[in-house]
Short mmCIF file of C-alpha atoms and ligand atoms in Angstrom, two decimals:
data_model
loop_
_atom_site.label_atom_id
_atom_site.label_comp_id
_atom_site.label_asym_id
_atom_site.label_seq_id
_atom_site.Cartn_x
_atom_site.Cartn_y
_atom_site.Cartn_z
CA UNK A 181 0.01 -0.16 0.16
CA UNK A 182 1.41 3.29 -1.07
CA UNK A 183 1.16 5.58 2.17
CA UNK A 184 0.71 9.23 0.78
CA UNK A 185 -0.14 10.94 -2.22
CA UNK A 186 3.06 12.51 -2.32
CA UNK A 187 5.04 9.17 -2.35
CA UNK A 188 2.81 7.80 -4.64
CA UNK A 189 3.23 10.92 -7.05
CA UNK A 190 6.94 9.92 -6.72
CA UNK A 191 6.53 6.18 -7.65
CA UNK A 192 4.42 6.88 -10.54
CA UNK A 193 6.00 9.78 -12.02
CA UNK A 194 4.33 13.03 -11.04
CA UNK A 195 0.82 13.81 -11.67
CA UNK A 196 -1.66 11.07 -13.43
CA UNK A 197 -0.76 12.16 -16.87
CA UNK A 198 -4.03 11.72 -18.16
CA UNK A 199 -4.88 13.26 -21.24
CA UNK A 200 -8.95 12.80 -21.79
CA UNK A 201 -9.75 13.05 -25.08
CA UNK A 202 -12.76 11.90 -27.42
CA UNK A 203 -16.38 11.66 -27.71
CA UNK A 204 -18.91 11.93 -24.83
CA UNK A 205 -17.63 14.70 -23.03
CA UNK A 206 -15.17 15.59 -20.46
CA UNK A 207 -16.78 13.10 -17.79
CA UNK A 208 -16.76 10.31 -20.07
CA UNK A 209 -13.32 11.13 -21.62
CA UNK A 210 -11.91 11.16 -17.84
CA UNK A 211 -13.65 7.87 -17.32
CA UNK A 212 -11.89 6.63 -20.00
CA UNK A 213 -8.69 7.89 -19.55
CA UNK A 214 -8.47 6.70 -15.69
CA UNK A 215 -9.88 3.33 -16.43
CA UNK A 216 -7.40 2.78 -19.37
CA UNK A 217 -4.55 3.97 -16.83
CA UNK A 218 -5.62 1.25 -14.27
CA UNK A 219 -6.14 -1.43 -16.76
CA UNK A 220 -2.70 -0.84 -18.48
CA UNK A 221 -1.03 -1.31 -15.02
CA UNK A 222 0.11 2.25 -15.55
CA UNK A 223 -1.43 3.28 -12.13
CA UNK A 224 -0.66 0.33 -9.85
CA UNK A 225 -2.78 -1.44 -7.27
CA UNK A 226 -2.68 0.47 -4.13
CA UNK A 227 -1.78 3.77 -5.74
CA UNK A 228 -3.50 6.53 -3.96
CA UNK A 229 -5.07 9.04 -6.37
CA UNK A 230 -4.98 12.86 -5.79
CA UNK A 231 -7.94 14.29 -4.33
CA UNK A 232 -10.39 14.98 -7.10
CA UNK A 233 -9.95 18.77 -6.47
CA UNK A 234 -6.64 18.94 -7.31
CA UNK A 235 -7.12 16.60 -10.33
CA UNK A 236 -10.00 18.97 -11.30
CA UNK A 237 -7.51 21.78 -11.00
CA UNK A 238 -4.69 19.91 -13.14
CA UNK A 239 -6.86 19.04 -16.00
CA UNK A 240 -8.92 22.11 -15.88
CA UNK A 241 -12.30 20.14 -15.67
CA UNK A 242 -15.09 21.12 -13.02
CA UNK A 243 -14.74 19.46 -9.67
CA UNK A 244 -18.17 17.56 -10.02
CA UNK A 245 -16.59 15.80 -13.01
CA UNK A 246 -13.47 14.91 -11.45
CA UNK A 247 -15.52 13.41 -8.37
CA UNK A 248 -17.97 11.67 -10.95
CA UNK A 249 -15.28 10.03 -12.54
CA UNK A 250 -13.96 8.68 -9.32
CA UNK A 251 -17.46 7.45 -8.25
CA UNK A 252 -18.03 5.88 -11.37
CA UNK A 253 -14.82 4.05 -11.45
CA UNK A 254 -15.44 3.06 -7.74
CA UNK A 255 -18.74 1.67 -9.19
CA UNK A 256 -16.97 -0.61 -11.58
CA UNK A 257 -14.27 -1.90 -9.38
CA UNK A 258 -11.44 -0.26 -10.45
CA UNK A 259 -10.86 2.05 -7.53
CA UNK A 260 -11.63 1.78 -4.11
CA UNK A 261 -12.92 4.71 -1.77
CA UNK A 262 -12.46 4.74 1.91
CA UNK A 263 -12.77 7.29 4.45
CA UNK A 264 -9.36 8.62 5.74
CA UNK A 265 -7.31 6.88 3.00
CA UNK A 266 -8.72 8.63 0.05
CA UNK A 267 -9.21 7.10 -3.31
CA UNK A 268 -6.82 4.02 -4.30
CA UNK A 269 -6.48 2.14 -7.58
CA UNK A 270 -7.98 -1.36 -6.28
CA UNK A 271 -5.77 -3.90 -4.85
CA UNK A 272 -6.74 -6.45 -7.54
CA UNK A 273 -8.12 -3.98 -10.32
CA UNK A 274 -9.95 -6.34 -12.46
CA UNK A 275 -13.19 -4.99 -14.55
CA UNK A 276 -16.53 -6.38 -13.41
CA UNK A 277 -17.05 -7.15 -17.04
CA UNK A 278 -14.17 -9.09 -18.97
CA UNK A 279 -12.28 -6.37 -21.40
CA UNK A 280 -12.39 -6.97 -24.87
CA UNK A 281 -9.16 -7.73 -25.91
CA UNK A 282 -7.52 -9.03 -28.76
CA UNK A 283 -5.02 -11.80 -28.02
CA UNK A 284 -2.04 -10.01 -29.08
CA UNK A 285 -1.92 -6.64 -27.96
CA UNK A 286 -0.43 -3.56 -29.98
CA UNK A 287 2.50 -1.92 -27.69
CA UNK A 288 1.54 1.10 -26.02
CA UNK A 289 2.04 4.29 -27.68
CA UNK A 290 5.10 5.73 -26.88
CA UNK A 291 4.72 8.48 -24.38
CA UNK A 292 6.88 11.67 -24.08
CA UNK A 293 8.72 12.78 -21.06
CA UNK A 294 6.47 12.57 -17.98
CA UNK A 295 8.18 15.39 -16.03
CA UNK A 296 8.12 18.81 -18.18
CA UNK A 297 10.66 21.17 -17.16
CA UNK A 298 11.19 23.11 -20.12
CA UNK A 299 11.13 26.93 -19.70
CA UNK A 300 8.65 28.72 -21.30
CA UNK A 301 5.29 28.43 -19.82
CA UNK A 302 4.01 29.42 -16.58
CA UNK A 303 1.85 26.83 -14.53
CA UNK A 304 -1.25 26.24 -16.88
CA UNK A 305 -3.27 24.96 -14.11
CA UNK A 306 -3.11 28.41 -12.36
CA UNK A 307 -4.58 30.43 -14.76
CA UNK A 308 -6.85 32.83 -13.27
CA UNK A 309 -10.23 31.33 -14.70
CA UNK A 310 -12.73 32.82 -12.50
CA UNK A 311 -10.76 36.42 -12.51
CA UNK A 312 -10.89 36.59 -16.15
CA UNK A 313 -14.24 35.30 -16.46
CA UNK A 314 -15.62 38.23 -14.23
CA UNK A 315 -13.35 40.61 -16.24
CA UNK A 316 -14.59 39.28 -19.52
CA UNK A 317 -18.30 39.43 -18.12
CA UNK A 318 -17.86 42.91 -16.96
CA UNK A 319 -16.20 43.99 -20.26
CA UNK A 320 -18.82 42.74 -22.72
CA UNK A 321 -21.75 43.95 -20.26
CA UNK A 322 -20.30 47.63 -20.54
CA UNK A 323 -19.02 47.32 -24.24
CA UNK A 324 -20.32 49.96 -26.33
CA UNK A 325 -21.58 48.36 -29.67
CA UNK A 326 -18.40 49.96 -31.96
CA UNK A 327 -16.73 47.48 -29.93
CA UNK A 328 -17.98 44.92 -32.37
CA UNK A 329 -16.36 46.66 -35.36
CA UNK A 330 -13.32 46.87 -36.85
CA UNK A 331 -10.55 47.44 -34.21
CA UNK A 332 -8.27 50.24 -33.83
CA UNK A 333 -4.58 48.92 -34.71
CA UNK A 334 -3.35 50.87 -31.96
CA UNK A 335 -5.45 48.66 -29.36
CA UNK A 336 -8.32 49.50 -27.51
CA UNK A 337 -7.70 52.94 -25.38
CA UNK A 338 -9.14 51.26 -21.93
CA UNK A 339 -5.89 48.81 -22.19
CA UNK A 340 -3.58 51.48 -23.40
CA UNK A 341 -4.63 53.38 -20.59
CA UNK A 342 -4.55 50.80 -17.87
CA UNK A 343 -0.97 49.20 -19.27
CA UNK A 344 0.27 53.14 -19.12
CA UNK A 345 -0.86 53.26 -15.11
CA UNK A 346 0.34 49.83 -15.01
CA UNK A 347 3.65 49.67 -16.46
CA UNK A 348 4.74 53.13 -14.61
CA UNK A 349 3.96 51.61 -11.30
CA UNK A 350 5.27 48.00 -11.86
CA UNK A 351 8.30 48.80 -13.85
CA UNK A 352 8.86 52.11 -14.06
CA UNK A 353 8.09 52.79 -17.80
CA UNK A 354 7.57 56.34 -18.50
CA UNK A 355 4.66 56.81 -21.28
CA UNK A 356 1.35 58.03 -22.55
CA UNK A 357 -1.48 55.89 -24.03
CA UNK A 358 -0.77 57.35 -27.32
CA UNK A 359 2.72 55.77 -27.60
CA UNK A 360 1.65 52.32 -26.60
CA UNK A 361 0.64 49.74 -29.34
CA UNK A 362 -1.18 46.31 -28.43
CA UNK A 363 0.32 43.26 -30.55
CA UNK A 364 -0.03 39.50 -29.81
CA UNK A 365 2.94 39.11 -27.48
CA UNK A 366 6.89 39.70 -27.99
CA UNK A 367 7.24 37.73 -31.35
CA UNK A 368 4.34 39.74 -33.00
CA UNK A 369 6.34 42.77 -31.86
CA UNK A 370 9.48 41.66 -33.53
CA UNK A 371 7.87 41.15 -36.69
CA UNK A 372 6.26 44.49 -36.64
CA UNK A 373 9.53 46.23 -35.78
CA UNK A 374 11.31 44.49 -38.50
CA UNK A 375 8.72 43.78 -41.29
CA UNK A 376 10.70 43.66 -44.87
CA UNK A 377 10.04 47.04 -46.36
CA UNK A 378 8.45 48.06 -43.37
CA UNK A 379 9.35 51.97 -42.01
CA UNK A 380 10.59 51.02 -38.60
CA UNK A 381 13.99 49.23 -37.71
CA UNK A 382 16.47 47.45 -39.96
CA UNK A 383 19.38 45.14 -39.08
CA UNK A 384 22.24 44.89 -38.44
CA UNK A 385 20.78 43.93 -34.56
CA UNK A 386 22.83 43.23 -31.93
CA UNK A 387 21.37 40.28 -29.66
CA UNK A 388 22.84 38.62 -26.63
CA UNK A 389 25.11 35.58 -27.28
CA UNK A 390 22.57 33.37 -25.58
CA UNK A 391 18.91 33.98 -26.31
CA UNK A 392 15.44 32.30 -27.93
CA UNK A 393 16.43 30.53 -31.11
CA UNK A 394 13.13 31.05 -31.97
CA UNK A 395 13.54 35.16 -32.28
CA UNK A 396 16.77 34.71 -34.12
CA UNK A 397 14.74 32.43 -36.89
CA UNK A 398 12.11 34.77 -37.08
CA UNK A 399 14.61 37.82 -37.46
CA UNK A 400 16.48 35.95 -40.16
CA UNK A 401 13.17 35.28 -41.81
CA UNK A 402 12.59 39.12 -42.07
CA UNK A 403 16.02 39.52 -43.60
CA UNK A 404 17.67 40.92 -40.13
CA UNK A 405 21.13 40.17 -39.64
CA UNK A 406 22.16 39.81 -36.18
CA UNK A 407 25.25 40.18 -34.16
CA UNK A 408 26.22 38.46 -31.02
CA UNK A 409 27.13 40.56 -27.84
CA UNK A 410 28.86 38.22 -25.58
CA UNK A 411 27.77 38.00 -21.82
CA UNK A 412 29.52 38.50 -18.86
CA UNK A 413 28.75 38.49 -14.76
CA UNK A 414 27.15 42.11 -15.58
CA UNK A 415 25.19 41.28 -18.55
CA UNK A 416 25.44 41.75 -22.02
CA UNK A 417 28.94 43.31 -22.89
CA UNK A 418 27.14 46.47 -24.54
CA UNK A 419 30.64 48.45 -24.91
CA UNK A 420 31.07 46.12 -27.94
CA UNK A 421 28.33 47.49 -30.05
CA UNK A 422 29.60 48.63 -33.26
CA UNK A 423 27.75 49.24 -36.26
CA UNK A 424 24.51 47.89 -35.35
CA UNK A 425 21.45 50.35 -35.35
CA UNK A 426 19.48 48.54 -32.72
CA UNK A 427 20.30 46.17 -29.66
CA UNK A 428 17.93 43.83 -28.39
CA UNK A 429 18.11 42.91 -24.87
CA UNK A 430 16.67 40.98 -21.58
CA UNK A 431 17.84 43.67 -19.04
CA UNK A 432 15.80 42.51 -16.11
CA UNK A 433 16.71 38.96 -16.35
CA UNK A 434 18.82 37.91 -19.35
CA UNK A 435 17.10 35.18 -20.97
CA UNK A 436 18.26 32.38 -20.31
CA UNK A 437 21.21 32.81 -18.15
CA UNK A 438 19.47 34.72 -15.70
CA UNK A 439 21.36 37.81 -14.34
CA UNK A 440 20.39 41.55 -14.33
CA UNK A 441 22.03 43.48 -16.61
CA UNK A 442 24.51 46.04 -14.22
CA UNK A 443 23.49 49.57 -13.67
CA UNK A 444 26.80 50.75 -15.17
CA UNK A 445 25.74 48.56 -18.18
CA UNK A 446 22.20 50.08 -18.34
CA UNK A 447 23.86 53.84 -18.39
CA UNK A 448 26.35 52.97 -21.21
CA UNK A 449 23.71 51.42 -23.32
CA UNK A 450 21.61 54.20 -23.26
CA UNK A 451 24.70 56.69 -23.93
CA UNK A 452 25.69 54.53 -27.07
CA UNK A 453 21.96 54.77 -28.54
CA UNK A 454 21.96 58.80 -27.91
CA UNK A 455 25.44 59.03 -29.45
CA UNK A 456 24.96 56.53 -32.20
CA UNK A 457 21.29 57.44 -32.89
CA UNK A 458 20.48 53.78 -32.18
CA UNK A 459 17.77 52.23 -30.59
CA UNK A 460 17.31 49.56 -27.54
CA UNK A 461 14.57 46.85 -28.00
CA UNK A 462 13.66 45.74 -24.18
CA UNK A 463 12.26 42.46 -23.96
CA UNK A 464 10.77 42.50 -20.57
CA UNK A 465 9.43 39.07 -20.48
CA UNK A 466 9.05 38.39 -16.92
CA UNK A 467 10.22 41.49 -14.95
CA UNK A 468 7.34 40.69 -12.62
CA UNK A 469 8.65 37.99 -10.99
CA UNK A 470 11.73 39.02 -9.14
CA UNK A 471 12.19 37.54 -5.62
CA UNK A 472 14.88 38.65 -3.32
CA UNK A 473 14.50 42.33 -3.91
CA UNK A 474 12.35 45.14 -5.39
CA UNK A 475 12.05 44.70 -8.95
CA UNK A 476 14.77 45.70 -11.64
CA UNK A 477 12.72 48.58 -13.35
CA UNK A 478 13.03 48.89 -17.03
CA UNK A 479 15.72 50.62 -18.94
CA UNK A 480 13.03 52.19 -20.87
CA UNK A 481 12.46 54.66 -17.85
CA UNK A 482 16.20 56.12 -18.54
CA UNK A 483 15.20 57.20 -21.96
CA UNK A 484 11.72 56.81 -23.30
CA UNK A 485 13.09 58.14 -26.71
CA UNK A 486 15.81 55.60 -27.12
CA UNK A 487 13.76 52.52 -25.90
CA UNK A 488 11.19 50.07 -27.46
CA UNK A 489 9.70 48.46 -24.60
CA UNK A 490 7.71 45.33 -25.11
CA UNK A 491 5.80 43.12 -22.83
CA UNK A 492 3.40 40.40 -22.58
CA UNK A 493 0.98 38.16 -20.40
CA UNK A 494 2.81 35.01 -21.65
CA UNK A 495 4.48 34.66 -18.13
CA UNK A 496 2.21 36.50 -15.83
CA UNK A 497 -0.94 34.71 -17.31
CA UNK A 498 -0.27 32.48 -20.22
CA UNK A 499 1.06 32.48 -23.94
CA UNK A 500 -2.42 31.02 -25.05
CA UNK A 501 -3.82 34.63 -24.50
CA UNK A 502 -1.71 36.30 -27.14
CA UNK A 503 -1.82 39.79 -25.89
CA UNK A 504 1.40 42.22 -25.63
CA UNK A 505 2.32 45.56 -25.90
CA UNK A 506 5.10 47.75 -27.23
CA UNK A 507 5.68 51.26 -25.61
CA UNK A 508 7.54 53.45 -28.51
CA UNK A 509 9.38 56.43 -29.20
CA UNK A 510 7.19 58.84 -30.54
CA UNK A 511 8.88 58.62 -33.96
CA UNK A 512 8.13 54.93 -34.63
CA UNK A 513 4.40 54.82 -33.75
CA UNK A 514 3.06 55.69 -37.28
CA UNK A 515 5.38 52.85 -38.99
CA UNK A 516 4.42 50.08 -36.20
CA UNK A 517 0.49 51.13 -36.74
CA UNK A 518 1.44 50.90 -40.75
CA UNK A 519 2.93 47.53 -40.26
CA UNK A 520 0.15 46.38 -38.32
CA UNK A 521 -2.50 47.39 -41.18
CA UNK A 522 -5.81 49.20 -41.51
CA UNK A 523 -7.57 47.56 -38.64
CA UNK A 524 -6.75 45.13 -35.61
CA UNK A 525 -6.20 41.76 -37.16
CA UNK A 526 -4.29 40.13 -34.36
CA UNK A 527 -5.29 40.79 -30.99
CA UNK A 528 -8.68 40.10 -29.69
CA UNK A 529 -10.58 43.35 -28.90
CA UNK A 530 -12.63 41.37 -26.41
CA UNK A 531 -9.68 39.91 -24.98
CA UNK A 532 -8.01 43.78 -24.65
CA UNK A 533 -11.14 44.62 -22.90
CA UNK A 534 -10.97 41.86 -20.49
CA UNK A 535 -7.16 42.49 -19.89
CA UNK A 536 -8.10 46.28 -19.19
CA UNK A 537 -10.44 45.15 -16.62
CA UNK A 538 -8.14 42.83 -15.08
CA UNK A 539 -5.61 45.34 -14.74
CA UNK A 540 -7.99 48.24 -13.56
CA UNK A 541 -9.68 46.13 -10.77
CA UNK A 542 -6.40 45.28 -9.42
CA UNK A 543 -7.18 41.46 -10.07
CA UNK A 544 -3.95 41.13 -12.50
CA UNK A 545 -1.80 42.78 -9.53
CA UNK A 546 -3.35 40.18 -7.14
CA UNK A 547 -2.64 37.10 -9.73
CA UNK A 548 0.88 38.10 -10.15
CA UNK A 549 1.40 38.43 -6.28
CA UNK A 550 0.09 35.03 -5.77
CA UNK A 551 2.00 33.31 -8.50
CA UNK A 552 5.33 35.31 -7.30
CA UNK A 553 5.01 33.82 -3.97
CA UNK A 554 3.86 30.35 -5.36
CA UNK A 555 7.20 30.20 -7.97
CA UNK A 556 9.48 31.56 -5.19
CA UNK A 557 8.57 28.65 -2.88
CA UNK A 558 9.19 26.38 -6.04
CA UNK A 559 12.42 28.07 -6.73
CA UNK A 560 13.24 27.69 -3.00
CA UNK A 561 12.34 23.93 -3.16
CA UNK A 562 14.66 23.49 -6.16
CA UNK A 563 17.70 24.95 -4.61
CA UNK A 564 17.21 23.20 -1.64
CA UNK A 565 16.81 19.59 -3.35
CA UNK A 566 19.85 20.13 -5.30
CA UNK A 567 21.73 21.24 -2.27
CA UNK A 568 20.89 18.12 -0.52
CA UNK A 569 21.17 15.70 -3.59
CA UNK A 570 23.29 17.42 -6.26
CA UNK A 571 25.38 19.93 -4.54
CA UNK A 572 28.01 19.39 -7.28
CA UNK A 573 25.90 21.62 -9.58
CA UNK A 574 25.70 25.57 -9.40
CA UNK A 575 22.44 26.91 -9.62
CA UNK A 576 22.31 30.36 -11.07
CA UNK A 577 20.22 32.93 -12.34
CA UNK A 578 17.22 32.53 -9.40
CA UNK A 579 16.75 35.99 -7.76
CA UNK A 580 13.89 36.33 -10.81
CA UNK A 581 11.68 34.65 -13.34
CA UNK A 582 10.50 31.10 -13.97
CA UNK A 583 13.44 29.20 -14.52
CA UNK A 584 17.00 28.66 -13.23
CA UNK A 585 19.99 27.43 -14.97
CA UNK A 586 22.21 24.71 -13.52
CA UNK A 587 25.90 25.12 -14.60
CA UNK A 588 27.75 21.94 -15.24
CA UNK A 589 31.21 21.17 -15.62
CA UNK A 590 32.60 21.53 -19.19
CA UNK A 591 31.50 18.64 -21.64
CA UNK A 592 28.69 17.50 -19.13
CA UNK A 593 25.79 19.16 -20.63
CA UNK A 594 24.72 16.23 -23.16
CA UNK A 595 25.30 13.39 -20.70
CA UNK A 596 23.25 15.10 -18.26
CA UNK A 597 20.28 15.76 -20.99
CA UNK A 598 20.66 11.98 -21.52
CA UNK A 599 20.43 11.29 -18.11
CA UNK A 600 17.12 13.48 -17.77
CA UNK A 601 15.75 11.62 -20.91
CA UNK A 602 16.07 8.55 -18.98
CA UNK A 603 14.13 9.80 -16.02
CA UNK A 604 11.54 10.92 -18.27
CA UNK A 605 12.64 14.49 -17.66
CA UNK A 606 12.11 17.21 -20.66
CA UNK A 607 14.94 19.76 -20.37
CA UNK A 608 16.83 21.93 -22.44
CA UNK A 609 20.61 22.44 -22.77
CA UNK A 610 22.31 26.07 -22.96
CA UNK A 611 23.66 25.03 -26.13
CA UNK A 612 20.03 25.02 -27.84
CA UNK A 613 20.14 29.09 -26.79
CA UNK A 614 23.52 30.12 -27.98
CA UNK A 615 24.07 32.43 -30.97
CA UNK A 616 25.52 30.33 -33.78
CA UNK A 617 27.99 33.08 -34.63
CA UNK A 618 29.21 34.03 -30.95
CA UNK A 619 32.90 33.73 -30.37
CA UNK A 620 31.68 33.59 -26.51
CA UNK A 621 32.98 30.29 -24.78
CA UNK A 622 30.70 27.88 -24.77
CA UNK A 623 28.93 27.37 -21.40
CA UNK A 624 27.53 24.02 -20.19
CA UNK A 625 24.64 23.70 -18.17
CA UNK A 626 20.57 22.95 -18.17
CA UNK A 627 17.62 25.43 -17.93
CA UNK A 628 15.03 24.17 -15.77
CA UNK A 629 11.63 25.78 -16.31
CA UNK A 630 10.55 25.15 -12.41
CA UNK A 631 6.87 27.14 -13.18
CA UNK A 632 6.16 24.86 -16.02
CA UNK A 633 4.57 21.69 -13.75
CA UNK A 634 1.23 21.69 -12.00
CA UNK A 635 1.34 22.20 -8.51
CA UNK A 636 1.46 18.47 -7.29
CA UNK A 637 3.26 17.23 -10.36
CA UNK A 638 6.52 19.63 -9.06
CA UNK A 639 7.66 17.10 -6.25
CA UNK A 640 8.29 14.17 -8.53
CA UNK A 641 9.56 16.31 -11.21
CA UNK A 642 11.96 17.67 -8.81
CA UNK A 643 12.86 14.15 -7.56
CA UNK A 644 13.58 12.77 -11.01
CA UNK A 645 15.88 15.60 -11.79
CA UNK A 646 17.82 15.00 -8.82
CA UNK A 647 18.12 11.52 -9.90
CA UNK A 648 19.40 12.76 -13.44
CA UNK A 649 21.75 14.83 -12.12
CA UNK A 650 23.39 12.55 -9.55
CA UNK A 651 26.60 11.74 -10.58
CA UNK A 652 26.08 7.80 -10.82
CA UNK A 653 23.37 8.93 -13.52
CA UNK A 654 25.72 9.97 -15.79
CA UNK A 655 28.99 8.95 -16.88
CA UNK A 656 28.62 5.55 -18.38
CA UNK A 657 28.04 7.01 -21.90
CA UNK A 658 29.01 10.37 -21.34
CA UNK A 659 30.84 11.67 -24.36
CA UNK A 660 31.00 15.29 -23.48
C1 PLP B 800 13.01 35.37 -23.99
C2 PLP B 800 11.55 35.63 -24.25
N1 PLP B 800 11.28 36.92 -24.74
C3 PLP B 800 9.88 37.02 -24.80
C4 PLP B 800 8.52 35.86 -24.58
C5 PLP B 800 7.23 36.29 -24.71
O1 PLP B 800 7.37 36.15 -25.89
P1 PLP B 800 5.28 36.32 -26.52
O2 PLP B 800 5.07 37.06 -25.87
O3 PLP B 800 5.61 36.09 -28.10
O4 PLP B 800 4.74 35.02 -26.09
C6 PLP B 800 9.22 34.90 -23.83
C7 PLP B 800 8.30 33.69 -23.75
O5 PLP B 800 7.48 33.71 -22.88
C8 PLP B 800 10.62 34.55 -23.82
O6 PLP B 800 11.31 33.65 -23.41
#
């Protein structure tokens, strides 16, 4: 018998990994998925299942749906439910009706990794559904009819006003609503700024030697040549900026290595932009999540005429919302609007109104505060677990954000990634983020997205990560 949910979670590998799908509604799909997990032996006899409330939250279904699914499977004999010991897989889980099986079973389809520690997404089970719904309802009730006509490419005034106030308060951004343009996220902002034949920015563009490959590809597809700025302990070496016309930086929390851009470098890059007529594109992708001291304000606040500030809700709410904003120097506003087109064709006007309400009602702040506490607690658990079980690994970049970088000895990255895969852990290595043309020495490490798993899957994911990092897990096939 397995004694606690946490123990069993570790034993079975994180959460239940159910993917309810198929005909008949959510309840029927969940029953099928649970039944199959027991029948196939993936959930062993005796395994304690999470409380139905946690299961409902993780899968994004109503509590009644999860409770009904458990009740149905208890009735069928697959599960048992006893006061005080929760719901468990029946000891001799056998179907009440004989299962229809063909004699030779086809092998189960290959499963993906069981523990998702890939950086990039916030905890999807924490999306503030109730608050979003309340904001959406209010926005819809109050919206004048013109909302349902073609949208203004600048974005709804309500949202631009709410953001102007919020960004000043939370990020030290200095602007007014006329300089804010709504877009569908950072990637969209890059496309608008560097639209081929557009009137806004052209290459060459300096980028950090480590960054998102997706963004480099997007720039390359737009015909923008990028040069790579090496990084050191103070952030990007902006003193090496040369003939570029623009520089793309992640000053609050270098992506992915994790440090803030040092104050002297922030001042230096603004000086460079003033002296050379250049512009800084500031990617403030997770600026709200700083744990150990007050947030590092946006560089934009130093000179609103030299910085294009870009943010989105992809880390604070969800990348599925596809809403972001650009805060522009006056001279770029018309060019960006021209690149956007005559009417709003990207960012749902109703979602814009909903976000405006979420921000101005205070619900956005409350959500960010709650998530900051939650992620900080996860960050602390990660640091503690590694100190106890993988003390040879150096943990960096943990003062802020939703991911940490574990530094590894030179040549160890690939073998750690292999060991992680063997433990069912999905992770990125630092090499995946390295600019192909940089001459900066390669750094070995892995990037741990500690915000990604749902709350009750996190312990098992950490456990598997520690197993992968244990020195005995690695060297056999390590080639470097
Ligand atoms: C470095 C970086 N910039 C920006 C973003 C946000 O991108 P988007 O707003 O296009 O979802 C992310 C991911 O969330 C990121 O990792």
